[in-house]
């Protein structure tokens, strides 16, 4: 049996385009159990503030821990964590702290994600993402041997302000996610 757990960002919930279509993809690829996490967090002025970002990460981690407390991960042959933004750090922390062997798809990972030794995954980012430094994410992904796909002028939602180009980016992101899941 296969499990997929979705770790959203703070403002990017599981029904936003990237996570919605990733969930559809996971279902089509035979993930029978799907868990969509959600968080409640009053976070303000956290961008660029490492201490606040870590505090928010811990708050969200505790909520994820609570939401997943009843899940018996040993009953699954395959586990997939799909995450967005701060959810990438939460997913990486959860996998590390629970010593889970899982596949990972990180959409717009934050630098804090790499504090938890992420592995076996694929990452996506935009060159105009105000939440991360493109060069730093390149460096961190290279160090962790995680393939990184970058989208020119794309923001933290992997969007560029043009609906048709946003759809092309979304199609490419889901296609590359599918390829990763089929070969890993």
XYZ file of N, CA and C in Angstrom:
552
model
N 0.848 -1.174 0.000
C 0.000 0.000 0.000
C 0.899 1.245 0.000
N 0.423 2.307 -0.680
C 1.208 3.528 -0.834
C 0.508 4.713 -0.163
N 1.310 5.546 0.530
C 0.816 6.715 1.259
C 1.462 7.978 0.713
N 0.662 9.021 0.515
C 1.179 10.345 0.163
C 0.669 11.345 1.202
N 1.604 12.110 1.782
C 1.255 13.132 2.765
C 1.630 14.487 2.173
N 0.694 15.418 2.236
C 0.886 16.754 1.672
C 1.057 17.769 2.795
N 2.205 18.449 2.768
C 2.581 19.461 3.750
C 2.514 20.821 3.060
N 1.450 21.584 3.258
C 1.325 22.870 2.565
C 2.212 23.943 3.197
N 2.186 25.110 2.572
C 2.814 26.282 3.173
C 1.785 26.958 4.065
N 2.119 28.123 4.574
C 1.177 28.848 5.432
C 0.014 29.387 4.607
N 0.305 30.077 3.518
C -0.753 30.648 2.689
C -1.045 29.838 1.445
N -0.349 28.723 1.298
C -0.515 27.896 0.099
C -1.061 26.542 0.552
N -2.400 26.449 0.639
C -3.040 25.238 1.144
C -3.086 24.145 0.073
N -3.575 22.996 0.434
C -3.534 21.812 -0.432
C -4.453 21.880 -1.651
N -5.335 22.863 -1.725
C -6.191 22.991 -2.905
C -5.678 24.036 -3.888
N -4.519 24.623 -3.625
C -3.898 25.527 -4.591
C -3.298 24.671 -5.714
N -3.067 25.260 -6.894
C -2.748 24.474 -8.098
C -1.652 23.418 -7.973
N -0.484 23.772 -7.485
C 0.622 22.802 -7.481
C 0.299 21.606 -6.596
N -0.225 21.852 -5.420
C -0.534 20.736 -4.520
C -1.772 19.974 -4.978
N -2.744 20.669 -5.525
C -3.944 19.996 -6.034
C -3.567 19.003 -7.139
N -2.806 19.473 -8.135
C -2.458 18.587 -9.244
C -1.446 17.527 -8.830
N -0.620 17.809 -7.857
C 0.283 16.780 -7.327
C -0.506 15.669 -6.644
N -1.565 16.058 -5.957
C -2.430 15.064 -5.303
C -3.134 14.211 -6.363
N -3.614 14.853 -7.410
C -4.241 14.107 -8.505
C -3.234 13.127 -9.113
N -2.008 13.575 -9.299
C -0.951 12.730 -9.841
C -0.683 11.543 -8.919
N -0.550 11.804 -7.635
C -0.291 10.721 -6.683
C -1.404 9.682 -6.726
N -2.635 10.142 -6.785
C -3.775 9.214 -6.862
C -3.679 8.362 -8.128
N -3.376 8.992 -9.253
C -3.263 8.264 -10.519
C -2.109 7.268 -10.511
N -1.078 7.553 -9.715
C 0.075 6.655 -9.648
C -0.055 5.612 -8.541
N -1.248 5.463 -7.995
C -1.523 4.360 -7.091
C -1.326 4.620 -5.609
N -1.215 5.861 -5.216
C -1.148 6.160 -3.782
C -2.573 6.082 -3.241
N -2.845 4.987 -2.527
C -4.208 4.723 -2.063
C -4.615 5.611 -0.883
N -3.679 5.948 -0.035
C -3.971 6.766 1.149
C -3.345 8.143 0.942
N -4.177 9.164 1.003
C -3.743 10.556 0.837
C -4.083 11.308 2.121
N -3.111 12.018 2.662
C -3.342 12.851 3.845
C -2.960 14.282 3.494
N -3.917 15.187 3.629
C -3.681 16.608 3.410
C -3.598 17.302 4.760
N -2.447 17.817 5.085
C -2.297 18.544 6.340
C -2.763 19.987 6.158
N -3.138 20.600 7.255
C -3.434 22.039 7.257
C -2.930 22.598 8.577
N -2.605 23.870 8.547
C -2.046 24.507 9.734
C -2.850 25.745 10.093
N -2.756 26.118 11.355
C -3.243 27.420 11.790
C -2.053 28.120 12.430
N -1.753 29.296 11.913
C -0.595 30.015 12.414
C -0.741 31.495 12.104
N -0.614 32.308 13.112
C -0.663 33.761 12.952
C 0.769 34.262 12.780
N 1.321 34.063 11.608
C 2.704 34.470 11.355
C 2.731 35.788 10.597
N 3.505 36.738 11.123
C 3.641 38.044 10.494
C 5.109 38.432 10.439
N 5.490 39.060 9.342
C 6.854 39.586 9.185
C 7.928 38.529 9.443
N 7.750 37.357 8.850
C 8.743 36.304 9.076
C 9.784 36.227 7.971
N 9.445 36.728 6.778
C 10.397 36.643 5.667
C 11.672 37.406 6.024
N 12.799 36.709 5.877
C 14.083 37.312 6.167
C 14.484 37.262 7.631
N 13.616 36.740 8.483
C 13.917 36.653 9.915
C 14.060 35.170 10.282
N 15.301 34.696 10.331
C 15.560 33.273 10.577
C 14.953 32.778 11.881
N 15.038 33.577 12.934
C 14.502 33.146 14.229
C 12.993 32.964 14.155
N 12.278 33.934 13.598
C 10.822 33.814 13.462
C 10.456 32.645 12.555
N 11.229 32.456 11.483
C 10.953 31.355 10.558
C 11.104 30.014 11.272
N 12.116 29.884 12.091
C 12.309 28.631 12.845
C 11.192 28.423 13.867
N 10.781 29.497 14.519
C 9.673 29.399 15.481
C 8.390 28.953 14.787
N 8.094 29.556 13.650
C 6.905 29.165 12.884
C 7.041 27.718 12.430
N 8.235 27.345 11.980
C 8.468 25.957 11.568
C 8.177 24.972 12.677
N 8.578 25.301 13.898
C 8.323 24.410 15.040
C 6.829 24.351 15.394
N 6.153 25.480 15.288
C 4.698 25.495 15.534
C 3.999 24.585 14.523
N 4.367 24.741 13.262
C 3.740 23.921 12.216
C 4.143 22.455 12.355
N 5.394 22.220 12.754
C 5.835 20.841 12.967
C 4.993 20.164 14.036
N 4.757 20.857 15.145
C 3.947 20.265 16.220
C 2.530 19.952 15.724
N 1.983 20.812 14.869
C 0.654 20.546 14.321
C 0.682 19.335 13.396
N 1.722 19.213 12.588
C 1.858 18.042 11.713
C 2.015 16.778 12.549
N 2.833 16.867 13.575
C 3.050 15.726 14.478
C 1.705 15.266 15.060
N 0.897 16.214 15.510
C -0.414 15.899 16.073
C -1.331 15.270 15.019
N -1.323 15.826 13.821
C -2.186 15.317 12.749
C -1.804 13.912 12.310
N -0.526 13.579 12.428
C -0.048 12.281 11.942
C 0.135 11.252 13.048
N -0.274 11.578 14.259
C -0.033 10.707 15.407
C -0.672 9.320 15.252
N -1.789 9.234 14.553
C -2.487 7.950 14.399
C -2.014 7.134 13.195
N -1.106 7.688 12.411
C -0.663 7.000 11.191
C 0.403 5.967 11.536
N 0.156 4.735 11.120
C 1.138 3.661 11.277
C 1.915 3.564 9.967
N 3.044 4.243 9.914
C 3.830 4.301 8.688
C 4.374 2.936 8.276
N 4.481 2.001 9.218
C 5.032 0.681 8.897
C 4.101 -0.141 8.012
N 2.840 0.245 7.905
C 1.905 -0.526 7.075
C 2.004 -0.176 5.589
N 2.850 0.802 5.245
C 2.937 1.249 3.860
C 4.231 0.782 3.210
N 4.100 0.303 1.973
C 5.258 -0.137 1.197
C 6.027 1.061 0.652
N 5.308 2.147 0.430
C 5.925 3.344 -0.129
C 5.288 4.579 0.498
N 6.149 5.547 0.845
C 5.679 6.794 1.450
C 6.207 7.951 0.619
N 5.333 8.891 0.341
C 5.687 10.091 -0.407
C 5.298 11.310 0.413
N 6.249 12.234 0.581
C 5.953 13.527 1.189
C 6.031 14.577 0.091
N 4.949 15.314 -0.085
C 4.890 16.417 -1.049
C 4.715 17.679 -0.227
N 5.587 18.659 -0.437
C 5.542 19.830 0.436
C 5.796 21.122 -0.330
N 5.329 22.204 0.287
C 5.430 23.534 -0.322
C 5.926 24.518 0.730
N 6.933 25.324 0.367
C 7.415 26.425 1.184
C 7.851 25.948 2.572
N 7.308 26.533 3.633
C 7.685 26.133 4.991
C 7.315 24.668 5.246
N 6.353 24.157 4.499
C 6.003 22.741 4.598
C 7.163 21.831 4.218
N 8.104 22.341 3.399
C 9.270 21.526 3.044
C 10.150 21.278 4.263
N 10.282 22.291 5.107
C 11.065 22.126 6.339
C 10.343 21.207 7.315
N 9.025 21.353 7.398
C 8.230 20.499 8.288
C 8.336 19.042 7.831
N 8.195 18.800 6.531
C 8.275 17.430 6.000
C 9.660 16.831 6.227
N 10.711 17.606 5.958
C 12.075 17.103 6.150
C 12.345 16.802 7.623
N 11.866 17.682 8.505
C 12.049 17.447 9.942
C 11.299 16.192 10.382
N 10.080 16.033 9.887
C 9.276 14.871 10.280
C 9.950 13.574 9.812
N 10.389 13.558 8.567
C 11.046 12.358 8.028
C 12.313 12.033 8.822
N 13.105 13.054 9.147
C 14.343 12.828 9.889
C 14.060 12.354 11.313
N 13.173 13.048 12.004
C 12.910 12.720 13.410
C 12.237 11.363 13.584
N 11.510 10.927 12.568
C 10.833 9.624 12.640
C 11.580 8.546 11.860
N 12.727 8.923 11.320
C 13.570 7.991 10.552
C 12.766 7.275 9.462
N 12.005 8.068 8.713
C 11.174 7.505 7.655
C 11.926 7.486 6.334
N 11.820 6.376 5.648
C 12.341 6.288 4.290
C 11.181 6.685 3.376
N 11.321 7.831 2.738
C 10.236 8.292 1.886
C 10.779 9.065 0.695
N 9.963 9.111 -0.338
C 10.251 9.971 -1.477
C 9.777 11.372 -1.107
N 10.426 12.371 -1.694
C 10.079 13.748 -1.364
C 9.992 14.616 -2.611
N 8.962 15.430 -2.667
C 8.865 16.473 -3.681
C 8.751 17.776 -2.917
N 9.752 18.652 -3.112
C 9.793 19.929 -2.415
C 9.508 21.046 -3.415
N 8.392 21.717 -3.248
C 8.058 22.873 -4.070
C 8.462 24.127 -3.308
N 9.305 24.912 -3.894
C 9.859 26.147 -3.320
C 10.405 25.930 -1.907
N 11.407 25.047 -1.778
C 11.963 24.774 -0.449
C 12.650 26.010 0.132
N 12.594 26.119 1.440
C 13.280 27.180 2.154
C 14.653 26.675 2.602
N 15.544 27.580 2.902
C 16.878 27.178 3.364
C 16.796 26.288 4.601
N 15.838 26.546 5.493
C 15.694 25.772 6.731
C 15.419 24.296 6.460
N 14.888 23.984 5.304
C 14.614 22.589 4.942
C 15.888 21.760 5.030
N 16.993 22.363 4.662
C 18.252 21.630 4.582
C 18.916 21.433 5.942
N 18.323 21.992 6.989
C 18.791 21.740 8.352
C 18.474 20.304 8.771
N 17.584 19.639 8.032
C 17.104 18.313 8.424
C 17.578 17.216 7.472
N 18.720 17.441 6.842
C 19.365 16.449 5.979
C 18.396 15.780 5.009
N 17.707 16.576 4.185
C 16.771 15.956 3.237
C 17.512 15.103 2.209
N 16.834 14.064 1.749
C 17.414 13.190 0.727
C 16.289 12.523 -0.046
N 16.659 11.820 -1.095
C 15.706 11.123 -1.963
C 14.541 12.039 -2.338
N 14.858 13.046 -3.126
C 13.802 13.964 -3.505
C 14.136 14.762 -4.744
N 13.233 15.656 -5.047
C 13.343 16.555 -6.179
C 12.811 17.907 -5.711
N 13.391 18.993 -6.213
C 12.997 20.323 -5.754
C 12.722 21.253 -6.934
N 11.851 22.234 -6.681
C 11.447 23.216 -7.679
C 11.480 24.602 -7.046
N 11.997 25.585 -7.775
C 12.026 26.953 -7.265
C 11.940 27.941 -8.421
N 11.660 29.176 -8.085
C 11.629 30.249 -9.068
C 12.784 31.195 -8.835
N 13.284 31.808 -9.889
C 14.421 32.717 -9.741
C 14.005 34.057 -9.134
N 12.704 34.340 -9.108
C 12.216 35.591 -8.518
C 11.453 35.333 -7.221
N 11.794 34.258 -6.549
C 11.140 33.920 -5.285
C 11.727 34.791 -4.183
N 10.922 35.674 -3.570
C 11.465 36.558 -2.541
C 11.772 35.850 -1.220
N 11.355 34.603 -1.076
C 11.569 33.872 0.175
C 12.918 33.159 0.229
N 13.571 33.026 -0.927
C 14.848 32.312 -0.954
C 15.829 33.021 -1.882
N 17.092 32.734 -1.653
C 18.139 33.201 -2.566
C 18.404 32.054 -3.529
N 18.132 32.295 -4.808
C 18.244 31.250 -5.822
C 19.594 30.530 -5.753
N 20.681 31.274 -5.669
C 22.008 30.661 -5.622
C 22.198 29.783 -4.397
N 21.631 30.182 -3.268
C 21.756 29.402 -2.031
C 20.998 28.080 -2.154
N 19.798 28.119 -2.722
C 19.027 26.879 -2.910
C 19.754 25.956 -3.887
N 20.348 26.528 -4.935
C 21.142 25.715 -5.875
C 22.264 25.002 -5.126
N 22.972 25.752 -4.300
C 24.092 25.213 -3.531
C 23.635 24.117 -2.562
N 22.557 24.368 -1.847
C 22.054 23.391 -0.876
C 21.552 22.122 -1.565
N 20.843 22.266 -2.664
C 20.371 21.087 -3.402
C 21.541 20.294 -3.965
N 22.524 20.980 -4.504
C 23.705 20.288 -5.038
C 24.414 19.512 -3.931
N 24.578 20.139 -2.765
C 25.231 19.475 -1.640
C 24.483 18.250 -1.155
N 23.150 18.286 -1.255
C 22.320 17.156 -0.821
C 22.027 16.182 -1.966
N 22.581 16.467 -3.149
C 22.355 15.637 -4.346
C 20.865 15.520 -4.686
N 20.198 16.667 -4.595
C 18.767 16.744 -4.916
C 18.617 17.511 -6.222
N 18.040 16.889 -7.245
C 17.820 17.624 -8.491
C 16.928 18.845 -8.246
N 17.323 19.976 -8.814
C 16.582 21.221 -8.654
C 16.177 21.738 -10.026
N 14.918 22.089 -10.149
C 14.406 22.700 -11.378
C 14.014 24.128 -11.051
N 14.588 25.062 -11.820
C 14.330 26.479 -11.603
C 13.530 27.055 -12.760
N 12.666 27.985 -12.426
C 11.812 28.633 -13.422
C 12.114 30.121 -13.422
N 12.549 30.587 -14.570
C 12.972 31.974 -14.738
C 11.833 32.938 -14.421
N 12.129 33.903 -13.562
C 11.194 34.964 -13.164
C 9.969 34.471 -12.399
N 9.972 33.219 -11.975
C 8.825 32.690 -11.222
C 8.951 33.062 -9.753
N 7.815 33.360 -9.136
C 7.768 33.765 -7.733
C 7.615 32.550 -6.812
N 7.229 32.788 -5.586
C 7.112 31.720 -4.585
C 5.966 30.747 -4.883
N 5.041 31.134 -5.735
C 3.969 30.227 -6.176
C 4.314 29.581 -7.516
N 5.543 29.786 -7.962
C 6.017 29.332 -9.277
C 5.156 29.922 -10.395
N 4.844 31.186 -10.236
C 4.050 31.917 -11.221
C 4.826 33.143 -11.677
N 4.502 33.600 -12.905
C 5.230 34.731 -13.491
C 4.330 35.919 -13.837
N 3.036 35.824 -13.578
C 2.132 36.934 -13.862
C 1.412 36.830 -15.190
N 1.637 35.764 -15.926
C 0.962 35.531 -17.205
C 0.265 34.165 -17.108
N -1.049 34.171 -17.245
C -1.832 32.942 -17.017
C -1.363 31.775 -17.884
N -1.118 32.022 -19.154
C -0.723 30.921 -20.043
C 0.667 30.394 -19.689
N 1.584 31.285 -19.352
C 2.922 30.847 -18.942
C 2.848 30.117 -17.599
N 1.988 30.581 -16.705
C 1.806 29.878 -15.428
C 1.337 28.452 -15.655
N 0.436 28.260 -16.612
C -0.044 26.906 -16.933
C 1.073 26.048 -17.508
N 1.928 26.630 -18.346
C 3.058 25.873 -18.907
C 4.020 25.458 -17.791
N 4.269 26.380 -16.866
C 5.154 26.044 -15.742
C 4.526 24.930 -14.902
N 3.244 25.073 -14.591
C 2.555 24.051 -13.797
C 2.618 22.690 -14.491
N 2.391 22.671 -15.794
C 2.465 21.406 -16.535
C 3.868 20.815 -16.441
N 4.897 21.651 -16.575
C 6.263 21.175 -16.498
C 6.584 20.640 -15.110
N 6.144 21.340 -14.082
C 6.384 20.913 -12.699
C 5.731 19.555 -12.435
N 4.490 19.390 -12.857
C 3.790 18.124 -12.622
C 4.402 17.008 -13.467
N 4.810 17.321 -14.685
C 5.466 16.324 -15.543
C 6.772 15.847 -14.909
N 7.581 16.774 -14.428
C 8.852 16.390 -13.790
C 8.611 15.638 -12.475
N 7.573 16.017 -11.750
C 7.214 15.296 -10.527
C 6.834 13.863 -10.866
N 6.061 13.707 -11.929
C 5.640 12.371 -12.375
C 6.856 11.529 -12.765
N 7.765 12.127 -13.529
C 8.972 11.406 -13.947
C 9.770 10.942 -12.729
N 9.902 11.807 -11.743
C 10.620 11.443 -10.514
C 9.948 10.250 -9.843
N 8.639 10.289 -9.728
C 7.921 9.206 -9.035
C 7.987 7.897 -9.811
N 8.040 7.968 -11.114
C 8.074 6.746 -11.918
C 9.445 6.080 -11.931
N 10.509 6.859 -11.756
C 11.845 6.253 -11.829
C 12.483 6.035 -10.461
N 11.966 6.643 -9.432
C 12.624 6.501 -8.117
C 12.057 5.345 -7.331
